[in-house]
CSV table of N, CA and C in Angstrom, one decimal:
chain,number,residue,atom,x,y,z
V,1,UNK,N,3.8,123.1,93.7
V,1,UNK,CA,5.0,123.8,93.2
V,1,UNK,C,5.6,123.1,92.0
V,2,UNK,N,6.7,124.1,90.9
V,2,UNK,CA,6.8,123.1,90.0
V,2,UNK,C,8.0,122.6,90.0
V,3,UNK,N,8.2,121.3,89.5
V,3,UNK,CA,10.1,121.3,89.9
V,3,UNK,C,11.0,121.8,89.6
V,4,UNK,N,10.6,123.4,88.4
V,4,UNK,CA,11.3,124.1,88.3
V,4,UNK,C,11.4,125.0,89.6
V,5,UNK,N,10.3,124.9,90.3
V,5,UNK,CA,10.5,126.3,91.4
V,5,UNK,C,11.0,125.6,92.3
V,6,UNK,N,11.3,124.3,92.3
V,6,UNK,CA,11.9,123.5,93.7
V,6,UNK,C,12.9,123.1,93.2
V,7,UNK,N,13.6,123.5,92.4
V,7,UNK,CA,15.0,123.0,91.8
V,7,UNK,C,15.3,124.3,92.4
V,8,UNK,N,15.3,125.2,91.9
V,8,UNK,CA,16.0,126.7,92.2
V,8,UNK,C,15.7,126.9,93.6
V,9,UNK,N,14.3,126.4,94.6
V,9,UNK,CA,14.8,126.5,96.0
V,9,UNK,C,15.3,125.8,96.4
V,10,UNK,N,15.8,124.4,96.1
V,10,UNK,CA,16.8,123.7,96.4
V,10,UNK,C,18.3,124.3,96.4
V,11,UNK,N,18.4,124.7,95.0
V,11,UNK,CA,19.7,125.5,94.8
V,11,UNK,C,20.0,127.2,95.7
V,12,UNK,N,18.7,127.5,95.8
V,12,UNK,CA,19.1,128.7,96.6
V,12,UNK,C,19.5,128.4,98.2
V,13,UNK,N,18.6,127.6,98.3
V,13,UNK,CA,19.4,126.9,100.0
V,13,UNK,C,20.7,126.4,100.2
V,14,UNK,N,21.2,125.7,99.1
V,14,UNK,CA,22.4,125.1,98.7
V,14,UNK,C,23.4,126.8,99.1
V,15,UNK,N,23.1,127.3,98.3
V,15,UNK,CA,23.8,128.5,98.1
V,15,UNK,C,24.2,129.4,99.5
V,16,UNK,N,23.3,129.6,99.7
V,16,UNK,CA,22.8,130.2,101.4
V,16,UNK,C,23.1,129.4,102.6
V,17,UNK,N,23.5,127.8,102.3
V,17,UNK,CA,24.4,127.5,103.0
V,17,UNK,C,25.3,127.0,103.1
V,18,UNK,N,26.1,127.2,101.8
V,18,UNK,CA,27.6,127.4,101.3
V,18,UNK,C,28.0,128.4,102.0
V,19,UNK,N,27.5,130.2,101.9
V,19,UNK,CA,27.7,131.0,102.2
V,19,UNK,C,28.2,131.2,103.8
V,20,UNK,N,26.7,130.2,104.3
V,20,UNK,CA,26.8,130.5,105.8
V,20,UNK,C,27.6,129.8,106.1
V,21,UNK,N,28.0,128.3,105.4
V,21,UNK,CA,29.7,127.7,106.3
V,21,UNK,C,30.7,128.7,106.1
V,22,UNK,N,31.2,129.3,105.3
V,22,UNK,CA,32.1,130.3,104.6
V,22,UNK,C,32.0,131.3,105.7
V,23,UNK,N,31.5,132.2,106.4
V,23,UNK,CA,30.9,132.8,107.4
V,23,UNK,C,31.3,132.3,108.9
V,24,UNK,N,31.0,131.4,109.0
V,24,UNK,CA,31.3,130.8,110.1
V,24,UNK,C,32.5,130.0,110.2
V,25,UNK,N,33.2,129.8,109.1
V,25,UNK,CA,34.6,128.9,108.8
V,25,UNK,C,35.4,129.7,108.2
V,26,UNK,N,36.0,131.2,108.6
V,26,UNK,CA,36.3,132.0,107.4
V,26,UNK,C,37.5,131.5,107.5
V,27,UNK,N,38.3,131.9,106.1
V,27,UNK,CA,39.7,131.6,105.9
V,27,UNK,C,40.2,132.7,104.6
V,28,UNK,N,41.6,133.0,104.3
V,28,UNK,CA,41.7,133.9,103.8
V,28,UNK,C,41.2,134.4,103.2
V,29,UNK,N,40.8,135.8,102.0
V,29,UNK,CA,40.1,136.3,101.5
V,29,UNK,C,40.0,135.4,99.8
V,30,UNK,N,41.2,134.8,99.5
V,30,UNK,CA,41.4,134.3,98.4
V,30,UNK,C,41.1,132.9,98.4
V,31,UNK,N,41.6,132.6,99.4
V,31,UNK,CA,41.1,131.6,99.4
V,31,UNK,C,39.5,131.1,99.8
V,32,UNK,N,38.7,131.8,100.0
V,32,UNK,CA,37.4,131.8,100.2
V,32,UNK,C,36.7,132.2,98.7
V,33,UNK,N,37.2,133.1,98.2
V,33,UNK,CA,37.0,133.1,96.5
V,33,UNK,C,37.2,131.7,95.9
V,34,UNK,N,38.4,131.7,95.9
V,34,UNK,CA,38.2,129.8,95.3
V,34,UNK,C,37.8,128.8,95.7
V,35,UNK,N,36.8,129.0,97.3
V,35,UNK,CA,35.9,128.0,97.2
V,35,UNK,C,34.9,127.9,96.7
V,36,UNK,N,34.2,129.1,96.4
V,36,UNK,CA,32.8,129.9,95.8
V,36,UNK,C,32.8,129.3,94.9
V,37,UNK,N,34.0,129.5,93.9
V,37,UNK,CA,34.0,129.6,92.3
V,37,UNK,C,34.1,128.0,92.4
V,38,UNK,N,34.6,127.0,93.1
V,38,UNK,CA,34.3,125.8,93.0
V,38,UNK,C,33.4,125.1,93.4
V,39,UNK,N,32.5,125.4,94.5
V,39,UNK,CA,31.0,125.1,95.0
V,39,UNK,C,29.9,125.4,93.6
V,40,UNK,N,30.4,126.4,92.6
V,40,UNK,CA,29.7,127.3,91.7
V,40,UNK,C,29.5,126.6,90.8
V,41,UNK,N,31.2,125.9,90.2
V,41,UNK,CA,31.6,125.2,89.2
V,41,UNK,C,30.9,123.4,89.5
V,42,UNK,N,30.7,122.9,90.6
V,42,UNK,CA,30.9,122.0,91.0
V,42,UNK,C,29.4,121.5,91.1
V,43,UNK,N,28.5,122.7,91.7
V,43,UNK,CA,27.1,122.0,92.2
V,43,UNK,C,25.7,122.9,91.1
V,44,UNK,N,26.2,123.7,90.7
V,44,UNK,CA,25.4,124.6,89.2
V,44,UNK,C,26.1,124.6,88.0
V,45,UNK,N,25.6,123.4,87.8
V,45,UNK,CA,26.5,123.2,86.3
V,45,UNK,C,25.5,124.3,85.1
V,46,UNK,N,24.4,124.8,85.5
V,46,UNK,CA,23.7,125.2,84.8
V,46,UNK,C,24.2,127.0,84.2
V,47,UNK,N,24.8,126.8,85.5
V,47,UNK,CA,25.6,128.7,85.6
V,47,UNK,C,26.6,128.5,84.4
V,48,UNK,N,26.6,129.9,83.5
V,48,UNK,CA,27.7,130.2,82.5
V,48,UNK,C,28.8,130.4,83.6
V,49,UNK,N,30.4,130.1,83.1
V,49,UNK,CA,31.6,130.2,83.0
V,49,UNK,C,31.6,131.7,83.2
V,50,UNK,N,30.9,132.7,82.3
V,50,UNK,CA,31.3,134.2,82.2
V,50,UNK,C,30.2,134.4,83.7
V,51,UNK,N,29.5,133.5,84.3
V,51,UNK,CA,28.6,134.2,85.5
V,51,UNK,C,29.3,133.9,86.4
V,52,UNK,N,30.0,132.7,86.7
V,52,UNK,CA,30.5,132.4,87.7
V,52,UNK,C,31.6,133.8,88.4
V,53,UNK,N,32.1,134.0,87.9
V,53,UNK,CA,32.8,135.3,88.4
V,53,UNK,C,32.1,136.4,89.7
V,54,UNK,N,31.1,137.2,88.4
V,54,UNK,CA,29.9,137.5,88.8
V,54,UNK,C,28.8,137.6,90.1
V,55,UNK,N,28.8,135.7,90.4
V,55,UNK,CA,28.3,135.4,91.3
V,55,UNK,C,29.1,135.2,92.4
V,56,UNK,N,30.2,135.1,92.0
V,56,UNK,CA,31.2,134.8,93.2
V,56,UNK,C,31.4,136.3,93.9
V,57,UNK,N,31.0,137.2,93.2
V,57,UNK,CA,31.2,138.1,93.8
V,57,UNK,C,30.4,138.4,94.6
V,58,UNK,N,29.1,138.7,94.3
V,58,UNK,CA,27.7,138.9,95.1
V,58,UNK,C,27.9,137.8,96.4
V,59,UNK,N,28.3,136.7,96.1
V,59,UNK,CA,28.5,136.0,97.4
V,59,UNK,C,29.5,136.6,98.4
V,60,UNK,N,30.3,136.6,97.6
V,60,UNK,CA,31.8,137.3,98.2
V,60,UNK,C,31.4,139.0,99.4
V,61,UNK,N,30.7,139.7,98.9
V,61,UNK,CA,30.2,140.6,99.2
V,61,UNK,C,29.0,140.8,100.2
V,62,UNK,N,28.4,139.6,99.9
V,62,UNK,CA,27.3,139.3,101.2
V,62,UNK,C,28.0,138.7,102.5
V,63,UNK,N,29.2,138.0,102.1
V,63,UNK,CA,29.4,137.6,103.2
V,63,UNK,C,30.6,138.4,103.7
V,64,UNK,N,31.1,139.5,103.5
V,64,UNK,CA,31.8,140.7,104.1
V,64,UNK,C,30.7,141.5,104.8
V,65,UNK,N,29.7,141.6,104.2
V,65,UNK,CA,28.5,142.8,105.3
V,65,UNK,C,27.9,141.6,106.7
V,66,UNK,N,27.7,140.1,106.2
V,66,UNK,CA,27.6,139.4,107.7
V,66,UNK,C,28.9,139.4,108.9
V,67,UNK,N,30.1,139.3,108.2
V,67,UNK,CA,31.1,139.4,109.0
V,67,UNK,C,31.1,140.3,109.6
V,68,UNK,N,30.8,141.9,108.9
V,68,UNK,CA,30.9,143.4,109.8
V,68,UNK,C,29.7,143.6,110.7
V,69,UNK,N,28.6,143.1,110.1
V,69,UNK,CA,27.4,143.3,111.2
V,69,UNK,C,27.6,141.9,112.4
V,70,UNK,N,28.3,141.3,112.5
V,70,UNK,CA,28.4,140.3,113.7
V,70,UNK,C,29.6,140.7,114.6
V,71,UNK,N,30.3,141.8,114.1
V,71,UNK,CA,31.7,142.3,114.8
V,71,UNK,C,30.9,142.9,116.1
């Protein structure tokens, strides 16, 4: 594998289990937004400023369909 492809599965796991504390630790809706965007800002420095939004959303969104499918 190259250590490009193990940097990005590194970071995708990172991500996936950002998400899943977030999930399992919920806390208000906003304030769950600004942890994203600071896990985002904090551990992918490689992500644009204009992505981060973006991504925060898709996260943001995955983890509203696990909360309704565990109800």
């Amino acid at each position: 594998m190259k250590a490009h492809e193990m940097i990005l599965a590194a970071l995708g796991g990172a991500v996936v289990g950002a998400a899943a504390a977030l999930l399992f630790a919920p806390e208000k809706g906003s304030k769950t937004r600004k942890n994203i965007k600071e896990f985002i800002k904090d551990n992918c420095p490689f992500v644009k400023e204009s992505e981060v939004e973006q991504l925060a959303d898709r996260i943001e969104a995955a983890i509203e369909t696990e909360k309704t499918k565990t109800k």
